[in-house]
Amino acid sequence: MKISELSRGSGVSLPTVKYYLREGLLPPGRAMGRNQAEYGDAHLRRLRLIRALIDVGNLSVAAVRQVLRAVDDAELPGHDLLGTAHEAIAGTPRADRGTAGWQAARAEAARIVTERGWRVHAHAPALDQLADAIAALRELGQEDMLAMVDGYAEATERLAAQEVGLVLARADRAAMVEGVVTGTVLGEAVLTALRRLAQEHTSAGLTEAS
Amino acid sequence: MKISELSRGSGVSLPTVKYYLREGLLPPGRAMGRNQAEYGDAHLRRLRLIRALIDVGNLSVAAVRQVLRAVDDAELPGHDLLGTAHEAIAGTPRADRGTAGWQAARAEAARIVTERGWRVHAHAPALDQLADAIAALRELGQEDMLAMVDGYAEATERLAAQEVGLVLARADRAAMVEGVVTGTVLGEAVLTALRRLAQEHTSAGLTEAS
């Protein structure tokens, strides 16, 4: 297909497709004469992946390049590929990660994971994110909320088997990475919206009963 | 206590405390002569609530004023108070909420809630957030992820009883609102960090076994 058809088929604007080509995120098409190139289905799928990473995962172009390199590295094991995608979407760290309060929260996060027997990378970004939230709760004097940790851990452990199964069932590495990004970011959005609705429903019942 | 002690005790800078006083978020202290006022524990607690709303909930000053009005309105039932706090932290809507694709996703969100027998407000912001995520998944061709909806709904329903119970057990209305804001925003952060860690643990196990 022509570049204009690639743009239409993917829903990505023509200037943006050209930008991705210039930045090397999208491989060049097959040259078909002066100023003409032919693109295939692989280009469409790569565009969809780039779009998921940038629009949904809020990744920078540099981070997208890093993830695509992992997708294209056939030697890289599946789990490391998922880890690369996970790390890329981890976002910007909080400013106060050096303080004693944060260090204590970080140790608490590590302890929670160890006690559950979870095997995770010692530098997993989600450990820092967990520490961020714990530190903020303690700082605001809301540590009673930490009573939820066990319930959350049990629920997420049960859900993870199904979530990771869905992603690993995908046909190829690009689709798997797409699944990690959309599953993490949009799956999170689905989960947290349902959480708020379930709370509203429960609150209606509990406050009526009292 | 003096205003300087109020600042030290709350961890909120003196200029910021003065700003909250000028904006009427914080009630004036008891006048103790020219340019001197005495503040009490109620001021400290109100400051902590304002801080949770602004720093954690990312609320504007106008939104904080609206929530504080609900806190101070003794006639307002507890459930409506929680609803006001929930709505205030709902955030900015996506731009594409008018499209046919979004409308279909919104109908799907309403159906999910109805099928579970959840009683929620027809205009609950979380219904729109759920529709945002569903629309994005469909648009990206990742609708297989929607297989998780039932699992998420069951898990959040189970957790909500405990979460709402924690908040309603609090001593007074201000503490309840604090609990809604920190429970929603920071509780969400704890839950999603644990979700990523559980996924990493599960992925390590599944990819090794295969």
Short mmCIF file of C-alpha atoms in Angstrom, two decimals:
data_model
loop_
_atom_site.label_atom_id
_atom_site.label_comp_id
_atom_site.label_asym_id
_atom_site.label_seq_id
_atom_site.Cartn_x
_atom_site.Cartn_y
_atom_site.Cartn_z
CA MET A 1 0.00 0.00 0.00
CA LYS A 2 1.01 3.65 -0.44
CA ILE A 3 1.99 5.82 2.50
CA SER A 4 -1.38 7.62 2.26
CA GLU A 5 -3.18 4.26 2.60
CA LEU A 6 -0.92 3.33 5.51
CA SER A 7 -1.98 6.57 7.18
CA ARG A 8 -5.69 5.97 6.52
CA GLY A 9 -5.56 2.33 7.58
CA SER A 10 -3.82 3.06 10.87
CA GLY A 11 -5.62 6.27 11.77
CA VAL A 12 -2.19 7.93 12.19
CA SER A 13 -1.87 11.25 10.31
CA LEU A 14 0.44 11.42 7.30
CA PRO A 15 2.90 13.93 8.88
CA THR A 16 3.13 11.67 11.94
CA VAL A 17 3.80 8.57 9.81
CA LYS A 18 6.57 10.51 8.03
CA TYR A 19 7.97 11.59 11.40
CA TYR A 20 8.11 7.96 12.61
CA LEU A 21 9.89 7.01 9.37
CA ARG A 22 12.47 9.81 9.81
CA GLU A 23 13.02 8.81 13.46
CA GLY A 24 13.56 5.19 12.43
CA LEU A 25 10.67 3.86 14.54
CA LEU A 26 9.02 2.61 11.36
CA PRO A 27 11.24 0.76 8.85
CA PRO A 28 11.31 2.22 5.31
CA GLY A 29 8.95 0.82 2.69
CA ARG A 30 10.08 -0.98 -0.47
CA ALA A 31 11.25 1.69 -2.96
CA MET A 32 8.95 1.79 -6.03
CA GLY A 33 10.57 4.61 -7.97
CA ARG A 34 11.22 8.25 -7.16
CA ASN A 35 9.32 9.47 -4.03
CA GLN A 36 7.19 6.32 -3.95
CA ALA A 37 7.42 3.40 -1.56
CA GLU A 38 5.28 0.35 -0.91
CA TYR A 39 4.26 -0.56 2.66
CA GLY A 40 2.89 -3.85 3.96
CA ASP A 41 0.84 -5.28 6.82
CA ALA A 42 3.95 -5.41 9.01
CA HIS A 43 4.11 -1.60 8.77
CA LEU A 44 0.47 -1.30 9.79
CA ARG A 45 1.03 -3.50 12.84
CA ARG A 46 4.20 -1.67 13.83
CA LEU A 47 2.30 1.63 13.57
CA ARG A 48 -0.39 0.27 15.87
CA LEU A 49 2.26 -0.76 18.40
CA ILE A 50 3.96 2.67 18.25
CA ARG A 51 0.59 4.32 18.76
CA ALA A 52 -0.21 2.15 21.80
CA LEU A 53 3.19 2.97 23.32
CA ILE A 54 2.93 6.72 22.71
CA ASP A 55 -0.81 7.43 23.12
CA VAL A 56 -1.65 4.90 25.81
CA GLY A 57 1.68 4.37 27.54
CA ASN A 58 2.74 8.05 27.25
CA LEU A 59 6.20 6.93 26.14
CA SER A 60 8.80 9.25 24.65
CA VAL A 61 10.13 8.51 21.16
CA ALA A 62 13.43 7.43 22.78
CA ALA A 63 11.60 4.96 25.04
CA VAL A 64 9.62 3.62 22.05
CA ARG A 65 12.89 3.05 20.20
CA GLN A 66 14.20 1.03 23.16
CA VAL A 67 11.06 -1.13 23.35
CA LEU A 68 11.07 -1.75 19.58
CA ARG A 69 14.70 -2.82 19.79
CA ALA A 70 13.67 -5.43 22.40
CA VAL A 71 10.76 -6.57 20.19
CA ASP A 72 13.11 -7.05 17.25
CA ASP A 73 15.81 -8.84 19.26
CA ALA A 74 14.82 -12.46 18.67
CA GLU A 75 17.44 -13.63 21.21
CA LEU A 76 15.73 -11.81 24.11
CA PRO A 77 13.57 -14.20 26.21
CA GLY A 78 9.84 -13.42 26.45
CA HIS A 79 9.94 -12.52 30.13
CA ASP A 80 12.72 -9.94 29.58
CA LEU A 81 10.73 -8.51 26.68
CA LEU A 82 7.75 -8.02 28.99
CA GLY A 83 10.07 -6.50 31.60
CA THR A 84 11.44 -4.00 29.08
CA ALA A 85 7.90 -2.92 28.15
CA HIS A 86 6.93 -2.69 31.83
CA GLU A 87 9.96 -0.57 32.68
CA ALA A 88 9.41 1.76 29.75
CA ILE A 89 5.91 2.68 30.95
CA ALA A 90 6.89 3.07 34.61
CA GLY A 91 6.83 6.86 34.37
CA THR A 92 8.70 9.59 36.20
CA PRO A 93 9.77 8.97 39.79
CA ARG A 94 8.68 11.21 42.68
CA ALA A 95 11.12 13.87 43.79
CA ASP A 96 11.48 12.75 47.44
CA ARG A 97 12.90 9.27 46.87
CA GLY A 98 16.05 10.04 48.87
CA THR A 99 14.41 10.84 52.23
CA ALA A 100 14.53 8.55 55.27
CA GLY A 101 10.73 8.25 55.18
CA TRP A 102 10.84 7.05 51.61
CA GLN A 103 13.68 4.60 52.30
CA ALA A 104 11.61 3.07 55.12
CA ALA A 105 8.62 2.79 52.77
CA ARG A 106 10.86 1.17 50.16
CA ALA A 107 12.01 -1.44 52.70
CA GLU A 108 8.35 -2.06 53.59
CA ALA A 109 7.52 -2.57 49.90
CA ALA A 110 10.34 -5.10 49.56
CA ARG A 111 9.14 -6.91 52.69
CA ILE A 112 5.55 -7.16 51.38
CA VAL A 113 6.76 -8.79 48.18
CA THR A 114 9.17 -11.15 49.97
CA GLU A 115 6.51 -12.29 52.44
CA ARG A 116 4.23 -13.27 49.57
CA GLY A 117 7.03 -15.22 47.95
CA TRP A 118 6.86 -13.10 44.80
CA ARG A 119 9.94 -13.32 42.64
CA VAL A 120 10.49 -9.86 41.17
CA HIS A 121 13.56 -7.94 40.07
CA ALA A 122 15.18 -6.12 43.03
CA HIS A 123 15.03 -2.90 40.96
CA ALA A 124 11.50 -3.38 39.58
CA PRO A 125 10.02 0.12 39.04
CA ALA A 126 6.74 -1.03 40.62
CA LEU A 127 8.59 -1.54 43.94
CA ASP A 128 9.47 2.16 43.91
CA GLN A 129 5.88 3.05 42.96
CA LEU A 130 4.58 0.97 45.86
CA ALA A 131 7.06 2.78 48.15
CA ASP A 132 5.85 6.16 46.80
CA ALA A 133 2.26 5.36 47.78
CA ILE A 134 3.21 3.92 51.18
CA ALA A 135 5.38 6.97 51.96
CA ALA A 136 2.56 9.35 50.98
CA LEU A 137 0.00 7.48 53.13
CA ARG A 138 2.30 7.59 56.18
CA GLU A 139 3.17 11.23 55.62
CA LEU A 140 -0.55 12.13 55.53
CA GLY A 141 -1.29 10.08 58.64
CA GLN A 142 -3.47 7.67 56.63
CA GLU A 143 -1.58 4.47 57.39
CA ASP A 144 -4.81 2.70 58.38
CA MET A 145 -5.35 2.32 54.60
CA LEU A 146 -2.38 -0.07 54.54
CA ALA A 147 -4.73 -2.65 56.07
CA MET A 148 -5.80 -3.19 52.43
CA VAL A 149 -2.37 -4.42 51.28
CA ASP A 150 -3.05 -8.13 51.89
CA GLY A 151 -6.42 -7.95 50.13
CA TYR A 152 -4.89 -6.14 47.15
CA ALA A 153 -1.99 -8.58 46.93
CA GLU A 154 -4.27 -11.62 46.98
CA ALA A 155 -6.60 -10.13 44.37
CA THR A 156 -3.81 -9.05 42.01
CA GLU A 157 -2.07 -12.41 42.34
CA ARG A 158 -5.29 -14.20 41.32
CA LEU A 159 -5.90 -11.78 38.43
CA ALA A 160 -2.28 -11.88 37.19
CA ALA A 161 -2.51 -15.54 36.17
CA GLN A 162 -5.34 -14.65 33.79
CA GLU A 163 -3.79 -11.36 32.60
CA VAL A 164 -0.36 -12.79 31.86
CA GLY A 165 -1.99 -15.81 30.22
CA LEU A 166 -3.87 -13.49 27.85
CA VAL A 167 -0.67 -11.70 26.85
CA LEU A 168 1.48 -14.82 26.45
CA ALA A 169 -1.25 -16.40 24.31
CA ARG A 170 -0.67 -13.76 21.64
CA ALA A 171 0.72 -14.72 18.28
CA ASP A 172 4.04 -12.85 18.21
CA ARG A 173 6.41 -10.61 20.15
CA ALA A 174 4.99 -7.32 18.84
CA ALA A 175 1.46 -8.37 19.84
CA MET A 176 2.77 -9.44 23.24
CA VAL A 177 4.35 -6.03 23.85
CA GLU A 178 1.16 -4.34 22.67
CA GLY A 179 -0.65 -6.49 25.21
CA VAL A 180 1.73 -5.55 28.03
CA VAL A 181 1.34 -1.84 27.32
CA THR A 182 -2.41 -1.77 26.79
CA GLY A 183 -2.99 -4.41 29.47
CA THR A 184 -0.96 -2.47 32.01
CA VAL A 185 -2.19 1.05 31.22
CA LEU A 186 -5.75 0.47 29.95
CA GLY A 187 -6.28 -2.63 32.08
CA GLU A 188 -5.36 -0.45 35.05
CA ALA A 189 -7.93 2.14 33.89
CA VAL A 190 -10.64 -0.53 33.62
CA LEU A 191 -9.74 -1.95 37.04
CA THR A 192 -9.67 1.42 38.82
CA ALA A 193 -12.93 2.63 37.22
CA LEU A 194 -14.64 -0.59 38.34
CA ARG A 195 -13.11 -0.14 41.80
CA ARG A 196 -14.71 3.32 42.11
CA LEU A 197 -18.08 2.00 40.92
CA ALA A 198 -17.95 -0.96 43.33
CA GLN A 199 -17.15 1.47 46.15
CA GLU A 200 -20.07 3.70 45.22
CA HIS A 201 -22.41 0.69 45.16
CA THR A 202 -21.08 -0.59 48.50
CA SER A 203 -21.20 2.85 50.10
CA ALA A 204 -24.87 3.25 49.05
CA GLY A 205 -25.70 -0.06 50.73
CA LEU A 206 -23.68 0.53 53.90
CA THR A 207 -24.82 4.10 54.57
CA GLU A 208 -28.46 3.15 54.00
CA ALA A 209 -28.20 0.23 56.39
CA SER A 210 -26.66 2.34 59.16
CA MET B 1 -0.81 28.03 68.39
CA LYS B 2 0.67 30.82 66.26
CA ILE B 3 0.51 30.71 62.46
CA SER B 4 4.22 29.80 62.34
CA GLU B 5 3.56 26.79 64.58
CA LEU B 6 0.58 25.84 62.43
CA SER B 7 2.91 25.88 59.42
CA ARG B 8 5.58 23.79 61.17
CA GLY B 9 3.07 21.31 62.59
CA SER B 10 1.38 20.71 59.24
CA GLY B 11 4.45 20.77 57.02
CA VAL B 12 2.71 23.40 54.86
CA SER B 13 4.85 26.48 54.17
CA LEU B 14 3.87 29.80 55.79
CA PRO B 15 3.06 31.58 52.48
CA THR B 16 0.84 28.64 51.49
CA VAL B 17 -1.00 28.71 54.84
CA LYS B 18 -1.59 32.45 54.34
CA TYR B 19 -2.83 31.79 50.80
CA TYR B 20 -5.36 29.21 52.08
CA LEU B 21 -6.53 31.75 54.69
CA ARG B 22 -6.97 34.47 52.03
CA GLU B 23 -8.85 32.03 49.76
CA GLY B 24 -11.15 31.08 52.62
CA LEU B 25 -10.19 27.37 52.53
CA LEU B 26 -8.92 27.71 56.10
CA PRO B 27 -11.13 29.59 58.59
CA PRO B 28 -9.50 32.58 60.33
CA GLY B 29 -7.89 32.06 63.75
CA ARG B 30 -9.07 33.73 66.97
CA ALA B 31 -7.83 37.35 66.93
CA MET B 32 -5.28 37.92 69.72
CA GLY B 33 -4.43 41.57 69.07
CA ARG B 34 -2.98 43.36 66.06
CA ASN B 35 -1.51 40.96 63.42
CA GLN B 36 -1.74 38.01 65.80
CA ALA B 37 -4.19 35.12 65.73
CA GLU B 38 -4.46 31.87 67.61
CA TYR B 39 -5.05 28.59 65.73
CA GLY B 40 -6.25 25.26 67.11
CA ASP B 41 -6.16 21.55 66.30
CA ALA B 42 -9.17 21.96 63.99
CA HIS B 43 -6.98 24.20 61.79
CA LEU B 44 -4.23 21.60 61.73
CA ARG B 45 -6.69 18.90 60.65
CA ARG B 46 -8.29 21.10 58.03
CA LEU B 47 -4.83 21.88 56.62
CA ARG B 48 -4.08 18.18 56.40
CA LEU B 49 -7.32 17.63 54.49
CA ILE B 50 -6.58 20.53 52.08
CA ARG B 51 -3.14 19.09 51.50
CA ALA B 52 -4.53 15.62 50.74
CA LEU B 53 -7.03 17.12 48.28
CA ILE B 54 -4.46 19.30 46.48
CA ASP B 55 -1.26 17.21 46.64
CA VAL B 56 -2.76 13.73 46.37
CA GLY B 57 -6.06 14.36 44.61
CA ASN B 58 -4.63 17.06 42.30
CA LEU B 59 -7.69 19.23 42.99
CA SER B 60 -7.95 22.89 42.07
CA VAL B 61 -8.59 25.44 44.83
CA ALA B 62 -12.16 25.83 43.49
CA ALA B 63 -12.75 22.08 43.75
CA VAL B 64 -11.29 22.02 47.28
CA ARG B 65 -13.70 24.79 48.26
CA GLN B 66 -16.62 22.69 46.94
CA VAL B 67 -15.52 19.59 48.88
CA LEU B 68 -14.99 21.58 52.09
CA ARG B 69 -18.49 23.04 51.75
CA ALA B 70 -19.85 19.48 51.62
CA VAL B 71 -17.75 18.50 54.66
CA ASP B 72 -19.16 21.46 56.62
CA ASP B 73 -22.76 20.88 55.56
CA ALA B 74 -24.01 18.77 58.47
CA GLU B 75 -27.32 18.13 56.66
CA LEU B 76 -25.62 16.30 53.77
CA PRO B 77 -25.86 12.49 54.17
CA GLY B 78 -22.58 10.54 54.41
CA HIS B 79 -23.00 8.80 51.05
CA ASP B 80 -23.48 12.13 49.22
CA LEU B 81 -20.41 13.49 50.99
CA LEU B 82 -18.38 10.55 49.67
CA GLY B 83 -19.91 11.12 46.22
CA THR B 84 -18.85 14.78 46.23
CA ALA B 85 -15.29 13.83 47.12
CA HIS B 86 -15.28 11.11 44.45
CA GLU B 87 -16.56 13.48 41.77
CA ALA B 88 -14.05 16.18 42.67
CA ILE B 89 -11.10 13.84 42.05
CA ALA B 90 -12.51 12.37 38.82
CA GLY B 91 -10.16 14.47 36.68
CA THR B 92 -10.42 15.84 33.16
CA PRO B 93 -12.47 13.94 30.60
CA ARG B 94 -10.98 12.66 27.32
CA ALA B 95 -11.56 14.79 24.24
CA ASP B 96 -13.37 12.16 22.13
CA ARG B 97 -16.40 11.54 24.35
CA GLY B 98 -18.83 12.60 21.64
CA THR B 99 -17.90 9.97 19.02
CA ALA B 100 -20.08 6.98 18.12
CA GLY B 101 -17.33 4.63 19.28
CA TRP B 102 -17.25 6.27 22.67
CA GLN B 103 -21.05 6.25 22.97
CA ALA B 104 -21.04 2.50 22.30
CA ALA B 105 -18.35 2.02 24.95
CA ARG B 106 -20.40 4.13 27.39
CA ALA B 107 -23.44 1.89 26.81
CA GLU B 108 -21.21 -1.15 27.39
CA ALA B 109 -19.99 0.36 30.69
CA ALA B 110 -23.58 0.94 31.83
CA ARG B 111 -24.46 -2.66 30.88
CA ILE B 112 -21.55 -4.11 32.87
CA VAL B 113 -22.69 -2.25 35.98
CA THR B 114 -26.35 -3.15 35.53
CA GLU B 115 -25.58 -6.83 35.00
CA ARG B 116 -23.71 -6.92 38.31
CA GLY B 117 -26.64 -5.28 40.06
CA TRP B 118 -24.50 -2.36 41.16
CA ARG B 119 -26.48 0.70 42.15
CA VAL B 120 -24.49 3.72 40.99
CA HIS B 121 -25.46 7.21 39.91
CA ALA B 122 -26.34 7.31 36.17
CA HIS B 123 -23.81 10.14 35.78
CA ALA B 124 -21.06 8.66 37.96
CA PRO B 125 -17.72 9.93 36.56
CA ALA B 126 -16.25 6.42 36.88
CA LEU B 127 -18.77 5.20 34.26
CA ASP B 128 -17.24 7.66 31.79
CA GLN B 129 -13.73 6.58 32.83
CA LEU B 130 -14.67 2.95 32.24
CA ALA B 131 -16.05 3.94 28.81
CA ASP B 132 -12.78 5.81 28.03
CA ALA B 133 -10.75 2.67 28.66
CA ILE B 134 -13.14 0.38 26.75
CA ALA B 135 -13.20 2.77 23.77
CA ALA B 136 -9.39 2.93 23.72
CA LEU B 137 -9.05 -0.88 23.87
CA ARG B 138 -11.48 -1.34 20.97
CA GLU B 139 -9.85 1.42 18.95
CA LEU B 140 -6.46 -0.27 19.34
CA GLY B 141 -7.85 -3.69 18.44
CA GLN B 142 -7.11 -5.01 21.95
CA GLU B 143 -10.63 -6.00 22.91
CA ASP B 144 -9.44 -9.45 24.04
CA MET B 145 -8.34 -7.64 27.22
CA LEU B 146 -12.02 -7.08 28.03
CA ALA B 147 -12.10 -10.75 29.04
CA MET B 148 -10.73 -9.42 32.36
CA VAL B 149 -13.82 -7.31 33.16
CA ASP B 150 -15.63 -10.02 35.17
CA GLY B 151 -12.53 -10.85 37.18
CA TYR B 152 -11.90 -7.17 37.92
CA ALA B 153 -15.54 -6.57 38.90
CA GLU B 154 -15.58 -9.53 41.29
CA ALA B 155 -12.27 -8.52 42.88
CA THR B 156 -13.22 -4.85 43.31
CA GLU B 157 -16.62 -5.78 44.72
CA ARG B 158 -14.97 -7.96 47.36
CA LEU B 159 -12.37 -5.29 48.20
CA ALA B 160 -14.91 -2.44 48.30
CA ALA B 161 -16.66 -3.82 51.38
CA GLN B 162 -13.39 -3.60 53.29
CA GLU B 163 -12.35 -0.24 51.78
CA VAL B 164 -15.66 1.52 52.40
CA GLY B 165 -15.80 0.00 55.87
CA LEU B 166 -12.39 1.54 56.68
CA VAL B 167 -13.56 4.99 55.56
CA LEU B 168 -16.96 4.89 57.27
CA ALA B 169 -15.30 3.76 60.52
CA ARG B 170 -13.53 7.12 60.73
CA ALA B 171 -14.36 9.51 63.53
CA ASP B 172 -15.81 12.47 61.63
CA ARG B 173 -16.76 13.87 58.24
CA ALA B 174 -13.43 15.55 57.53
CA ALA B 175 -11.56 12.31 58.28
CA MET B 176 -14.01 10.42 56.06
CA VAL B 177 -13.36 12.77 53.13
CA GLU B 178 -9.61 12.48 53.73
CA GLY B 179 -10.11 8.72 53.59
CA VAL B 180 -12.04 8.89 50.31
CA VAL B 181 -9.39 11.02 48.65
CA THR B 182 -6.33 9.17 49.91
CA GLY B 183 -8.10 5.80 49.67
CA THR B 184 -9.10 6.45 46.07
CA VAL B 185 -5.89 8.02 44.79
CA LEU B 186 -3.19 6.40 46.96
CA GLY B 187 -5.14 3.16 47.40
CA GLU B 188 -5.25 3.00 43.59
CA ALA B 189 -1.47 3.54 43.50
CA VAL B 190 -0.89 0.71 45.99
CA LEU B 191 -3.25 -1.60 44.08
CA THR B 192 -1.75 -0.91 40.65
CA ALA B 193 1.86 -1.23 41.90
CA LEU B 194 1.00 -4.61 43.46
CA ARG B 195 -0.73 -5.61 40.22
CA ARG B 196 2.46 -4.96 38.23
CA LEU B 197 4.56 -6.90 40.75
CA ALA B 198 2.11 -9.83 40.74
CA GLN B 199 2.26 -9.84 36.94
CA GLU B 200 6.06 -9.85 36.96
CA HIS B 201 6.09 -12.75 39.42
CA THR B 202 3.52 -14.70 37.38
CA SER B 203 5.25 -13.97 34.09
CA ALA B 204 8.55 -15.28 35.51
CA GLY B 205 6.82 -18.54 36.50
CA LEU B 206 4.87 -19.00 33.26
CA THR B 207 7.69 -18.22 30.84
CA GLU B 208 10.06 -20.54 32.73
CA ALA B 209 7.56 -23.37 32.66
CA SER B 210 6.98 -23.06 28.90
#
